Short mmCIF file of C-alpha atoms in Angstrom, two decimals:
data_model
loop_
_atom_site.label_atom_id
_atom_site.label_comp_id
_atom_site.label_asym_id
_atom_site.label_seq_id
_atom_site.Cartn_x
_atom_site.Cartn_y
_atom_site.Cartn_z
CA UNK A 1 0.00 0.00 0.00
CA UNK A 2 1.37 3.36 -1.04
CA UNK A 3 -0.61 6.27 0.41
CA UNK A 4 -1.28 9.62 -1.24
CA UNK A 5 -2.66 12.49 0.80
CA UNK A 6 -4.96 14.41 -1.51
CA UNK A 7 -6.19 17.87 -0.54
CA UNK A 8 -9.11 18.89 -2.70
CA UNK A 9 -9.35 22.65 -3.30
CA UNK A 10 -7.79 23.72 0.00
CA UNK A 11 -8.13 27.44 0.72
CA UNK A 12 -5.39 28.19 3.24
CA UNK A 13 -1.65 27.85 2.64
CA UNK A 14 -1.04 27.33 6.37
CA UNK A 15 -3.18 24.19 6.31
CA UNK A 16 -1.14 22.67 3.48
CA UNK A 17 2.01 23.37 5.46
CA UNK A 18 0.58 21.84 8.64
CA UNK A 19 -0.51 18.81 6.61
CA UNK A 20 3.03 18.39 5.24
CA UNK A 21 4.44 18.49 8.77
CA UNK A 22 1.95 15.88 10.01
CA UNK A 23 2.88 13.70 7.02
CA UNK A 24 6.54 13.84 7.97
CA UNK A 25 5.68 13.18 11.64
CA UNK A 26 4.05 9.91 10.61
CA UNK A 27 6.33 8.92 7.74
CA UNK A 28 4.22 9.74 4.67
CA UNK A 29 5.65 11.55 1.66
CA UNK A 30 3.17 11.83 -1.22
CA UNK A 31 1.17 15.05 -1.13
CA UNK A 32 -1.24 15.94 -3.93
CA UNK A 33 -3.16 19.21 -4.16
CA UNK A 34 -6.17 19.56 -6.42
CA UNK A 35 -6.65 23.15 -7.49
CA UNK A 36 -5.45 24.91 -4.32
CA UNK A 37 -6.39 28.56 -3.74
CA UNK A 38 -2.76 29.48 -2.96
CA UNK A 39 0.79 28.95 -4.10
CA UNK A 40 2.93 26.39 -2.27
CA UNK A 41 5.67 28.99 -2.08
CA UNK A 42 3.68 31.23 0.22
CA UNK A 43 5.46 31.99 3.51
CA UNK A 44 2.50 30.69 5.50
CA UNK A 45 2.77 27.28 3.86
CA UNK A 46 6.54 27.03 4.33
CA UNK A 47 6.31 28.22 7.94
CA UNK A 48 3.73 25.63 9.01
CA UNK A 49 5.56 22.84 7.18
CA UNK A 50 8.54 23.29 9.56
CA UNK A 51 11.00 20.45 8.83
CA UNK A 52 8.85 18.99 6.06
CA UNK A 53 9.89 21.37 3.27
CA UNK A 54 10.75 18.50 0.93
CA UNK A 55 7.16 17.28 1.06
CA UNK A 56 6.04 20.71 -0.16
CA UNK A 57 8.81 20.74 -2.80
CA UNK A 58 7.68 17.38 -4.14
CA UNK A 59 3.94 17.98 -3.87
CA UNK A 60 1.98 17.33 -7.04
CA UNK A 61 -0.54 19.85 -8.35
CA UNK A 62 -3.59 18.63 -10.24
CA UNK A 63 -6.50 20.45 -11.81
CA UNK A 64 -9.41 18.20 -10.94
CA UNK A 65 -10.59 15.38 -8.70
CA UNK A 66 -10.85 13.19 -11.79
CA UNK A 67 -7.12 13.62 -12.42
CA UNK A 68 -6.53 12.48 -8.84
CA UNK A 69 -8.70 9.41 -9.44
CA UNK A 70 -6.45 8.45 -12.35
CA UNK A 71 -3.36 8.59 -10.12
CA UNK A 72 -4.53 5.96 -7.65
CA UNK A 73 -5.89 2.42 -7.64
CA UNK A 74 -8.22 3.04 -4.75
CA UNK A 75 -9.78 6.31 -3.59
CA UNK A 76 -10.79 6.85 0.00
CA UNK A 77 -12.97 9.83 0.83
CA UNK A 78 -13.07 11.43 4.26
CA UNK A 79 -16.25 12.92 5.66
CA UNK A 80 -17.47 14.28 8.95
CA UNK A 81 -21.05 13.60 7.98
CA UNK A 82 -22.28 10.14 8.68
CA UNK A 83 -25.57 8.99 7.30
CA UNK A 84 -28.12 8.49 10.08
CA UNK A 85 -30.13 6.42 7.68
CA UNK A 86 -28.99 3.06 6.29
CA UNK A 87 -30.69 3.92 3.02
CA UNK A 88 -28.18 6.69 2.34
CA UNK A 89 -25.53 4.25 1.23
CA UNK A 90 -23.75 7.18 -0.43
CA UNK A 91 -22.38 8.07 2.98
CA UNK A 92 -21.91 4.68 4.62
CA UNK A 93 -18.60 5.14 6.41
CA UNK A 94 -15.77 3.22 8.04
CA UNK A 95 -14.37 4.52 11.30
CA UNK A 96 -10.77 5.74 11.00
CA UNK A 97 -9.39 2.94 13.19
CA UNK A 98 -11.17 0.16 11.30
CA UNK A 99 -10.06 1.74 8.04
CA UNK A 100 -6.41 1.71 9.16
CA UNK A 101 -6.61 -2.00 9.92
CA UNK A 102 -8.12 -2.83 6.52
CA UNK A 103 -6.30 -0.59 4.10
CA UNK A 104 -2.86 -2.19 4.39
CA UNK A 105 -4.34 -5.28 2.74
CA UNK A 106 -4.50 -3.32 -0.49
CA UNK A 107 -1.53 -3.74 -2.77
CA UNK A 108 -1.48 -0.54 -4.78
CA UNK A 109 -1.80 3.22 -4.65
CA UNK A 110 -4.37 4.45 -2.16
CA UNK A 111 -5.52 8.06 -2.30
CA UNK A 112 -6.95 9.58 0.86
CA UNK A 113 -8.96 12.62 -0.15
CA UNK A 114 -9.72 15.51 2.20
CA UNK A 115 -12.23 18.12 1.09
CA UNK A 116 -12.41 21.88 1.32
CA UNK A 117 -12.11 23.59 4.70
CA UNK A 118 -15.75 24.69 4.54
CA UNK A 119 -17.66 22.19 2.42
CA UNK A 120 -15.58 19.02 2.57
CA UNK A 121 -15.90 16.75 -0.44
CA UNK A 122 -18.78 17.33 -2.83
CA UNK A 123 -21.35 14.62 -3.41
CA UNK A 124 -20.06 14.10 -6.96
CA UNK A 125 -16.61 13.43 -5.50
CA UNK A 126 -17.92 11.20 -2.72
CA UNK A 127 -19.72 9.10 -5.33
CA UNK A 128 -16.43 8.34 -7.04
CA UNK A 129 -14.71 7.09 -3.89
CA UNK A 130 -14.30 3.37 -3.24
CA UNK A 131 -14.68 3.77 0.49
CA UNK A 132 -15.59 6.49 2.97
CA UNK A 133 -13.90 7.14 6.27
CA UNK A 134 -15.11 9.13 9.24
CA UNK A 135 -13.19 10.30 12.29
CA UNK A 136 -15.48 9.99 15.31
CA UNK A 137 -16.16 13.39 16.88
CA UNK A 138 -18.60 15.05 19.21
CA UNK A 139 -22.00 15.57 17.60
CA UNK A 140 -21.98 19.13 18.90
CA UNK A 141 -19.15 20.23 16.60
CA UNK A 142 -18.03 17.48 14.23
CA UNK A 143 -16.06 19.63 11.80
CA UNK A 144 -12.33 19.12 12.31
CA UNK A 145 -9.67 21.54 11.17
CA UNK A 146 -8.28 20.18 7.87
CA UNK A 147 -4.77 19.49 9.14
CA UNK A 148 -6.20 17.90 12.31
CA UNK A 149 -8.25 15.50 10.21
CA UNK A 150 -5.21 14.53 8.14
CA UNK A 151 -3.11 14.25 11.28
CA UNK A 152 -5.50 11.84 13.01
CA UNK A 153 -5.91 9.64 9.95
CA UNK A 154 -2.16 9.38 9.36
CA UNK A 155 -1.66 8.76 13.08
CA UNK A 156 -4.07 5.81 12.88
CA UNK A 157 -2.23 4.44 9.85
CA UNK A 158 1.10 4.88 11.63
CA UNK A 159 0.02 3.35 14.96
CA UNK A 160 -1.27 0.30 13.11
CA UNK A 161 2.32 -0.57 12.18
CA UNK A 162 4.05 0.85 15.24
CA UNK A 163 6.09 -1.47 17.37
CA UNK A 164 6.80 0.04 20.73
CA UNK A 165 10.32 -0.17 22.08
CA UNK A 166 10.55 -3.06 24.42
CA UNK A 167 11.19 -2.27 28.04
CA UNK A 168 12.40 -5.19 30.10
CA UNK A 169 9.83 -5.61 32.82
CA UNK A 170 10.42 -7.27 36.15
CA UNK A 171 9.27 -10.87 35.82
CA UNK A 172 7.02 -12.87 38.13
CA UNK A 173 9.90 -14.34 40.14
CA UNK A 174 11.33 -10.90 40.75
CA UNK A 175 8.01 -9.52 41.85
CA UNK A 176 7.53 -12.41 44.29
CA UNK A 177 10.99 -11.63 45.69
CA UNK A 178 9.87 -8.04 46.20
CA UNK A 179 6.73 -9.17 48.04
CA UNK A 180 8.95 -11.28 50.33
CA UNK A 181 11.11 -8.23 51.06
CA UNK A 182 7.96 -6.26 51.79
CA UNK A 183 6.87 -8.96 54.28
CA UNK A 184 10.28 -8.82 55.93
CA UNK A 185 9.98 -5.08 56.18
CA UNK A 186 6.55 -5.34 57.81
CA UNK A 187 8.03 -7.73 60.37
CA UNK A 188 11.07 -5.53 60.95
CA UNK A 189 8.95 -2.46 61.68
CA UNK A 190 6.58 -4.45 63.93
CA UNK A 191 3.63 -3.73 61.69
CA UNK A 192 0.39 -4.76 63.49
CA UNK A 193 -0.42 -8.39 62.71
CA UNK A 194 -4.15 -7.81 62.02
CA UNK A 195 -3.36 -5.21 59.31
CA UNK A 196 -0.71 -7.28 57.55
CA UNK A 197 -2.83 -9.31 55.15
CA UNK A 198 -4.69 -6.33 53.69
CA UNK A 199 -1.53 -4.27 53.40
CA UNK A 200 0.22 -7.13 51.63
CA UNK A 201 -2.58 -7.33 49.07
CA UNK A 202 -2.57 -3.57 48.63
CA UNK A 203 1.17 -3.59 47.93
CA UNK A 204 0.77 -6.43 45.45
CA UNK A 205 -1.91 -4.47 43.59
CA UNK A 206 0.15 -1.29 43.47
CA UNK A 207 3.25 -3.07 42.15
CA UNK A 208 1.14 -5.09 39.73
CA UNK A 209 -0.34 -1.98 38.19
CA UNK A 210 2.95 -0.10 38.07
CA UNK A 211 4.55 -2.50 35.58
CA UNK A 212 8.07 -2.13 36.95
CA UNK A 213 11.01 -2.22 34.60
CA UNK A 214 13.94 -4.36 35.68
CA UNK A 215 15.89 -1.21 36.47
CA UNK A 216 13.11 0.12 38.69
CA UNK A 217 12.85 -3.27 40.36
CA UNK A 218 16.52 -3.41 41.26
CA UNK A 219 16.54 0.19 42.48
CA UNK A 220 13.54 -0.35 44.75
CA UNK A 221 14.90 -3.68 46.03
CA UNK A 222 18.02 -1.80 47.11
CA UNK A 223 15.83 0.61 49.07
CA UNK A 224 13.93 -2.27 50.73
CA UNK A 225 17.15 -4.06 51.67
CA UNK A 226 18.51 -0.95 53.38
CA UNK A 227 15.19 -0.22 55.10
CA UNK A 228 14.98 -3.76 56.48
CA UNK A 229 18.57 -3.60 57.75
CA UNK A 230 17.97 -0.23 59.39
CA UNK A 231 14.75 -1.38 61.04
CA UNK A 232 16.43 -4.56 62.34
CA UNK A 233 19.32 -2.56 63.79
CA UNK A 234 16.85 -0.39 65.66
CA UNK A 235 15.16 -3.48 67.09
CA UNK A 236 18.40 -4.82 68.55
CA UNK B 1 -12.40 11.66 35.46
CA UNK B 2 -12.53 15.32 34.59
CA UNK B 3 -9.87 16.35 32.09
CA UNK B 4 -8.03 19.69 31.95
CA UNK B 5 -5.99 20.59 28.88
CA UNK B 6 -3.02 22.57 30.16
CA UNK B 7 -0.84 24.52 27.73
CA UNK B 8 2.44 25.47 29.38
CA UNK B 9 3.89 28.76 28.08
CA UNK B 10 2.48 28.51 24.55
CA UNK B 11 3.92 31.07 22.14
CA UNK B 12 1.35 31.33 19.36
CA UNK B 13 -2.24 32.52 19.72
CA UNK B 14 -3.29 30.48 16.68
CA UNK B 15 -2.25 27.28 18.43
CA UNK B 16 -4.42 28.06 21.46
CA UNK B 17 -7.35 28.67 19.14
CA UNK B 18 -6.75 25.43 17.23
CA UNK B 19 -6.52 23.59 20.57
CA UNK B 20 -9.88 25.03 21.67
CA UNK B 21 -11.46 23.86 18.43
CA UNK B 22 -10.05 20.33 18.84
CA UNK B 23 -11.38 20.30 22.42
CA UNK B 24 -14.86 21.12 21.21
CA UNK B 25 -14.57 18.53 18.42
CA UNK B 26 -13.97 15.85 21.04
CA UNK B 27 -16.23 17.15 23.82
CA UNK B 28 -13.70 18.64 26.27
CA UNK B 29 -14.23 22.04 27.87
CA UNK B 30 -11.54 22.88 30.47
CA UNK B 31 -8.65 24.84 28.99
CA UNK B 32 -5.84 26.15 31.21
CA UNK B 33 -2.97 28.32 29.98
CA UNK B 34 0.16 28.76 32.02
CA UNK B 35 1.86 32.05 31.24
CA UNK B 36 1.01 32.31 27.52
CA UNK B 37 3.00 34.70 25.32
CA UNK B 38 -0.20 36.23 23.89
CA UNK B 39 -3.64 37.45 24.84
CA UNK B 40 -6.62 35.17 24.30
CA UNK B 41 -8.40 38.07 22.65
CA UNK B 42 -6.01 38.15 19.72
CA UNK B 43 -7.72 37.72 16.35
CA UNK B 44 -5.50 34.77 15.49
CA UNK B 45 -6.70 32.87 18.55
CA UNK B 46 -10.38 33.63 17.95
CA UNK B 47 -10.08 32.77 14.26
CA UNK B 48 -8.56 29.33 14.80
CA UNK B 49 -11.02 28.52 17.59
CA UNK B 50 -13.90 28.67 15.06
CA UNK B 51 -17.05 27.50 16.87
CA UNK B 52 -15.26 26.98 20.18
CA UNK B 53 -15.24 30.60 21.35
CA UNK B 54 -16.77 29.65 24.71
CA UNK B 55 -13.77 27.47 25.50
CA UNK B 56 -11.53 30.50 24.97
CA UNK B 57 -13.91 32.69 27.01
CA UNK B 58 -13.81 30.25 29.92
CA UNK B 59 -10.10 29.43 29.73
CA UNK B 60 -8.20 29.81 32.96
CA UNK B 61 -4.90 31.71 33.07
CA UNK B 62 -2.24 30.66 35.58
CA UNK B 63 1.23 32.00 36.30
CA UNK B 64 3.19 28.82 36.89
CA UNK B 65 3.22 25.07 36.41
CA UNK B 66 3.02 24.69 40.20
CA UNK B 67 -0.32 26.52 40.21
CA UNK B 68 -1.53 24.04 37.60
CA UNK B 69 -0.40 21.14 39.80
CA UNK B 70 -2.60 22.49 42.60
CA UNK B 71 -5.64 22.51 40.32
CA UNK B 72 -5.59 18.78 39.57
CA UNK B 73 -5.42 15.46 41.39
CA UNK B 74 -3.26 13.84 38.79
CA UNK B 75 -0.86 15.44 36.32
CA UNK B 76 -0.04 13.82 33.02
CA UNK B 77 2.89 15.15 31.02
CA UNK B 78 3.23 14.75 27.27
CA UNK B 79 6.57 14.28 25.61
CA UNK B 80 7.90 13.40 22.20
CA UNK B 81 11.15 12.18 23.71
CA UNK B 82 11.14 8.62 24.89
CA UNK B 83 14.00 7.33 26.94
CA UNK B 84 16.04 4.77 25.02
CA UNK B 85 17.48 3.64 28.30
CA UNK B 86 15.47 1.93 31.03
CA UNK B 87 17.60 3.69 33.63
CA UNK B 88 16.14 7.05 32.64
CA UNK B 89 12.94 6.41 34.54
CA UNK B 90 12.32 10.16 34.41
CA UNK B 91 11.05 9.67 30.88
CA UNK B 92 9.38 6.27 31.05
CA UNK B 93 6.27 6.83 28.94
CA UNK B 94 2.86 5.36 28.21
CA UNK B 95 1.67 5.29 24.63
CA UNK B 96 -1.32 7.56 24.01
CA UNK B 97 -3.68 4.66 23.33
CA UNK B 98 -2.74 2.75 26.48
CA UNK B 99 -3.01 5.97 28.45
CA UNK B 100 -6.56 6.56 27.19
CA UNK B 101 -7.60 3.09 28.34
CA UNK B 102 -6.17 3.59 31.84
CA UNK B 103 -6.97 7.17 32.69
CA UNK B 104 -10.74 6.83 32.91
CA UNK B 105 -10.20 4.64 35.98
CA UNK B 106 -9.15 7.75 37.87
CA UNK B 107 -11.89 9.44 39.78
CA UNK B 108 -10.76 13.06 39.99
CA UNK B 109 -9.29 15.95 38.06
CA UNK B 110 -6.68 14.94 35.51
CA UNK B 111 -4.43 17.59 33.98
CA UNK B 112 -2.87 16.85 30.62
CA UNK B 113 0.08 19.16 30.18
CA UNK B 114 1.52 20.13 26.81
CA UNK B 115 4.81 22.00 26.71
CA UNK B 116 6.16 24.90 24.70
CA UNK B 117 6.13 24.75 20.90
CA UNK B 118 9.93 24.57 20.82
CA UNK B 119 11.13 22.96 24.05
CA UNK B 120 8.15 20.97 25.28
CA UNK B 121 7.97 20.48 29.04
CA UNK B 122 11.09 21.19 31.08
CA UNK B 123 12.70 18.44 33.14
CA UNK B 124 11.59 20.16 36.36
CA UNK B 125 8.00 20.01 35.10
CA UNK B 126 8.31 16.42 33.89
CA UNK B 127 9.57 15.40 37.35
CA UNK B 128 6.36 16.66 38.92
CA UNK B 129 4.06 14.65 36.62
CA UNK B 130 2.47 11.43 37.84
CA UNK B 131 2.63 9.83 34.45
CA UNK B 132 4.14 10.55 31.03
CA UNK B 133 2.47 10.01 27.69
CA UNK B 134 3.99 9.81 24.24
CA UNK B 135 2.30 9.90 20.86
CA UNK B 136 4.10 7.44 18.58
CA UNK B 137 5.69 9.24 15.61
CA UNK B 138 8.32 8.68 12.98
CA UNK B 139 11.85 8.81 14.42
CA UNK B 140 12.82 11.08 11.56
CA UNK B 141 10.69 14.00 12.78
CA UNK B 142 8.96 13.27 16.09
CA UNK B 143 7.99 16.82 16.98
CA UNK B 144 4.26 17.34 16.46
CA UNK B 145 2.61 20.70 16.05
CA UNK B 146 1.16 21.65 19.46
CA UNK B 147 -2.49 21.57 18.40
CA UNK B 148 -1.90 18.29 16.54
CA UNK B 149 -0.55 16.71 19.72
CA UNK B 150 -3.57 17.90 21.72
CA UNK B 151 -5.90 16.78 18.96
CA UNK B 152 -4.53 13.23 18.83
CA UNK B 153 -4.60 12.78 22.59
CA UNK B 154 -8.18 14.05 22.90
CA UNK B 155 -9.15 11.89 19.93
CA UNK B 156 -7.78 8.83 21.74
CA UNK B 157 -9.70 9.77 24.89
CA UNK B 158 -12.86 10.32 22.85
CA UNK B 159 -12.61 7.11 20.80
CA UNK B 160 -12.20 5.10 24.01
CA UNK B 161 -15.78 6.01 24.92
CA UNK B 162 -17.23 6.23 21.44
CA UNK B 163 -20.07 3.94 20.57
CA UNK B 164 -20.54 3.72 16.86
CA UNK B 165 -24.04 4.03 15.50
CA UNK B 166 -25.36 0.58 14.84
CA UNK B 167 -26.00 -0.34 11.25
CA UNK B 168 -28.20 -3.35 10.75
CA UNK B 169 -26.12 -5.80 8.77
CA UNK B 170 -27.44 -8.54 6.57
CA UNK B 171 -27.45 -11.73 8.63
CA UNK B 172 -26.13 -15.16 7.69
CA UNK B 173 -29.46 -16.42 6.37
CA UNK B 174 -29.78 -13.40 4.10
CA UNK B 175 -26.28 -13.81 2.77
CA UNK B 176 -26.95 -17.49 2.00
CA UNK B 177 -30.08 -16.42 0.11
CA UNK B 178 -27.93 -14.03 -1.91
CA UNK B 179 -25.46 -16.80 -2.77
CA UNK B 180 -28.40 -18.90 -3.99
CA UNK B 181 -29.53 -16.05 -6.22
CA UNK B 182 -26.00 -15.74 -7.52
CA UNK B 183 -25.99 -19.44 -8.40
CA UNK B 184 -29.30 -19.04 -10.18
CA UNK B 185 -27.87 -16.14 -12.12
CA UNK B 186 -24.83 -18.18 -13.17
CA UNK B 187 -27.19 -20.87 -14.46
CA UNK B 188 -29.42 -18.36 -16.21
CA UNK B 189 -26.49 -16.83 -18.11
CA UNK B 190 -25.04 -20.25 -18.98
CA UNK B 191 -21.84 -19.54 -17.11
CA UNK B 192 -19.25 -22.25 -17.92
CA UNK B 193 -19.54 -25.14 -15.49
CA UNK B 194 -15.78 -25.49 -14.86
CA UNK B 195 -15.53 -21.85 -13.73
CA UNK B 196 -18.55 -21.93 -11.44
CA UNK B 197 -17.00 -23.14 -8.20
CA UNK B 198 -14.18 -20.58 -8.14
CA UNK B 199 -16.51 -17.76 -9.09
CA UNK B 200 -18.92 -18.78 -6.35
CA UNK B 201 -16.14 -18.64 -3.75
CA UNK B 202 -14.94 -15.31 -5.10
CA UNK B 203 -18.44 -13.83 -4.79
CA UNK B 204 -18.75 -15.16 -1.25
CA UNK B 205 -15.46 -13.51 -0.27
CA UNK B 206 -16.41 -10.18 -1.82
CA UNK B 207 -19.79 -10.08 -0.08
CA UNK B 208 -18.26 -11.29 3.16
CA UNK B 209 -15.75 -8.44 3.20
CA UNK B 210 -18.27 -5.83 2.17
CA UNK B 211 -20.35 -6.14 5.35
CA UNK B 212 -23.67 -5.40 3.66
CA UNK B 213 -26.30 -3.45 5.53
CA UNK B 214 -29.83 -4.82 5.33
CA UNK B 215 -30.75 -1.99 3.01
CA UNK B 216 -27.88 -2.79 0.66
CA UNK B 217 -28.82 -6.45 0.79
CA UNK B 218 -32.41 -5.83 -0.24
CA UNK B 219 -31.40 -3.43 -3.00
CA UNK B 220 -28.90 -5.87 -4.49
CA UNK B 221 -31.34 -8.78 -4.20
CA UNK B 222 -33.78 -6.75 -6.27
CA UNK B 223 -31.11 -6.37 -8.95
CA UNK B 224 -30.33 -10.10 -8.92
CA UNK B 225 -33.99 -11.02 -9.19
CA UNK B 226 -34.46 -8.81 -12.23
CA UNK B 227 -31.20 -10.02 -13.82
CA UNK B 228 -32.22 -13.65 -13.40
CA UNK B 229 -35.66 -12.98 -14.89
CA UNK B 230 -34.16 -11.12 -17.84
CA UNK B 231 -31.59 -13.84 -18.51
CA UNK B 232 -34.27 -16.55 -18.33
CA UNK B 233 -36.48 -14.62 -20.74
CA UNK B 234 -33.62 -14.49 -23.24
CA UNK B 235 -33.09 -18.22 -22.92
CA UNK B 236 -36.69 -18.99 -23.87
#
């Protein structure tokens, strides 16, 4: 799947710049503008693009939505309007997250079309799309800023493939060792017997939720060891 | 959980406006600005806020990050820098999506702090946060536009609670009926016997993937019925 971000008749140069930046943030490079109301060399565009100037430099300018259709194998339209009525199949939409999971199956050029800042995509354009995507929003004000809409969709596409850096977590054996140390500490400080069981469970829950890295585990175990020694010395 | 979007020393009025708009898009209302470099009455701010003027009107202005800490029960810091080293526990981060799943468990006021456009949050601020969140981005250019970062985080929080409108899908019995009609059509058009089985499977796969609504099912069944009748008439 090779993605093309297609802005259809955008009005503001700053939005195109902000879109280019978001594309670079999420590792996309193909920007297509259909009949923009500005020049890509405007300061506003360059300023918002920040470190994504090369995406602006390489952006492709087309004259019509039909030209954009010819560029891609599959055209995805974005809309903030979802049909409330099953009969309006014209606007049957996928949610952004479901879309991201499905679209990588396609082997070819996928255009993701974003409409005008005020009117979005026109019905004639929507009709020509293979699939419609909607970003869930509050019903009270569903209209996203253009670059925000692009940003969220590219984020979803990126996250789909993102592999988080692995942090070595403390394993079960280590955690049990820590619970033993905690018990020893309770003994060493003469913690009241009738409170022990509940406090033990509470500690277990806290550590369980905290998902300790190995480094954090070893650091805290050092603290426990010293605390137990100190408490025992005071008992003598 | 009551969320507060906290912008720490933002420089550009337009960003604050764009943040307010994103907040309204995703149903959040509490905006806090710590020592902004602009007035909220600037045109640029009002313009970018669009239909979220009341969020700007009700925004709270504070003088320091410490004042913001006093406002909330739980402070979440956002960062684009993830520690590559487990020992740097200062920057151990949650991914935005995991964060969204966890944070609703908290019963209280949760501040989500976003740093300066250029430097983000300072280490002294990061130290005072209860939890750190990172939005996954390309390593090549991880620095998101401020309003984009807010927008993605609020989107994740919103989607967590979002219940998609239910579309009535065609059920298994209906789909089987459609496959029968398809078979009848193949017969009616004298489709070559040796190709039938593969074509049947192909049709099944296509319909399976398409997740037909009941309305789409009935419409297409009408087409099949007429096609079968027409083909049979021609055979006579």
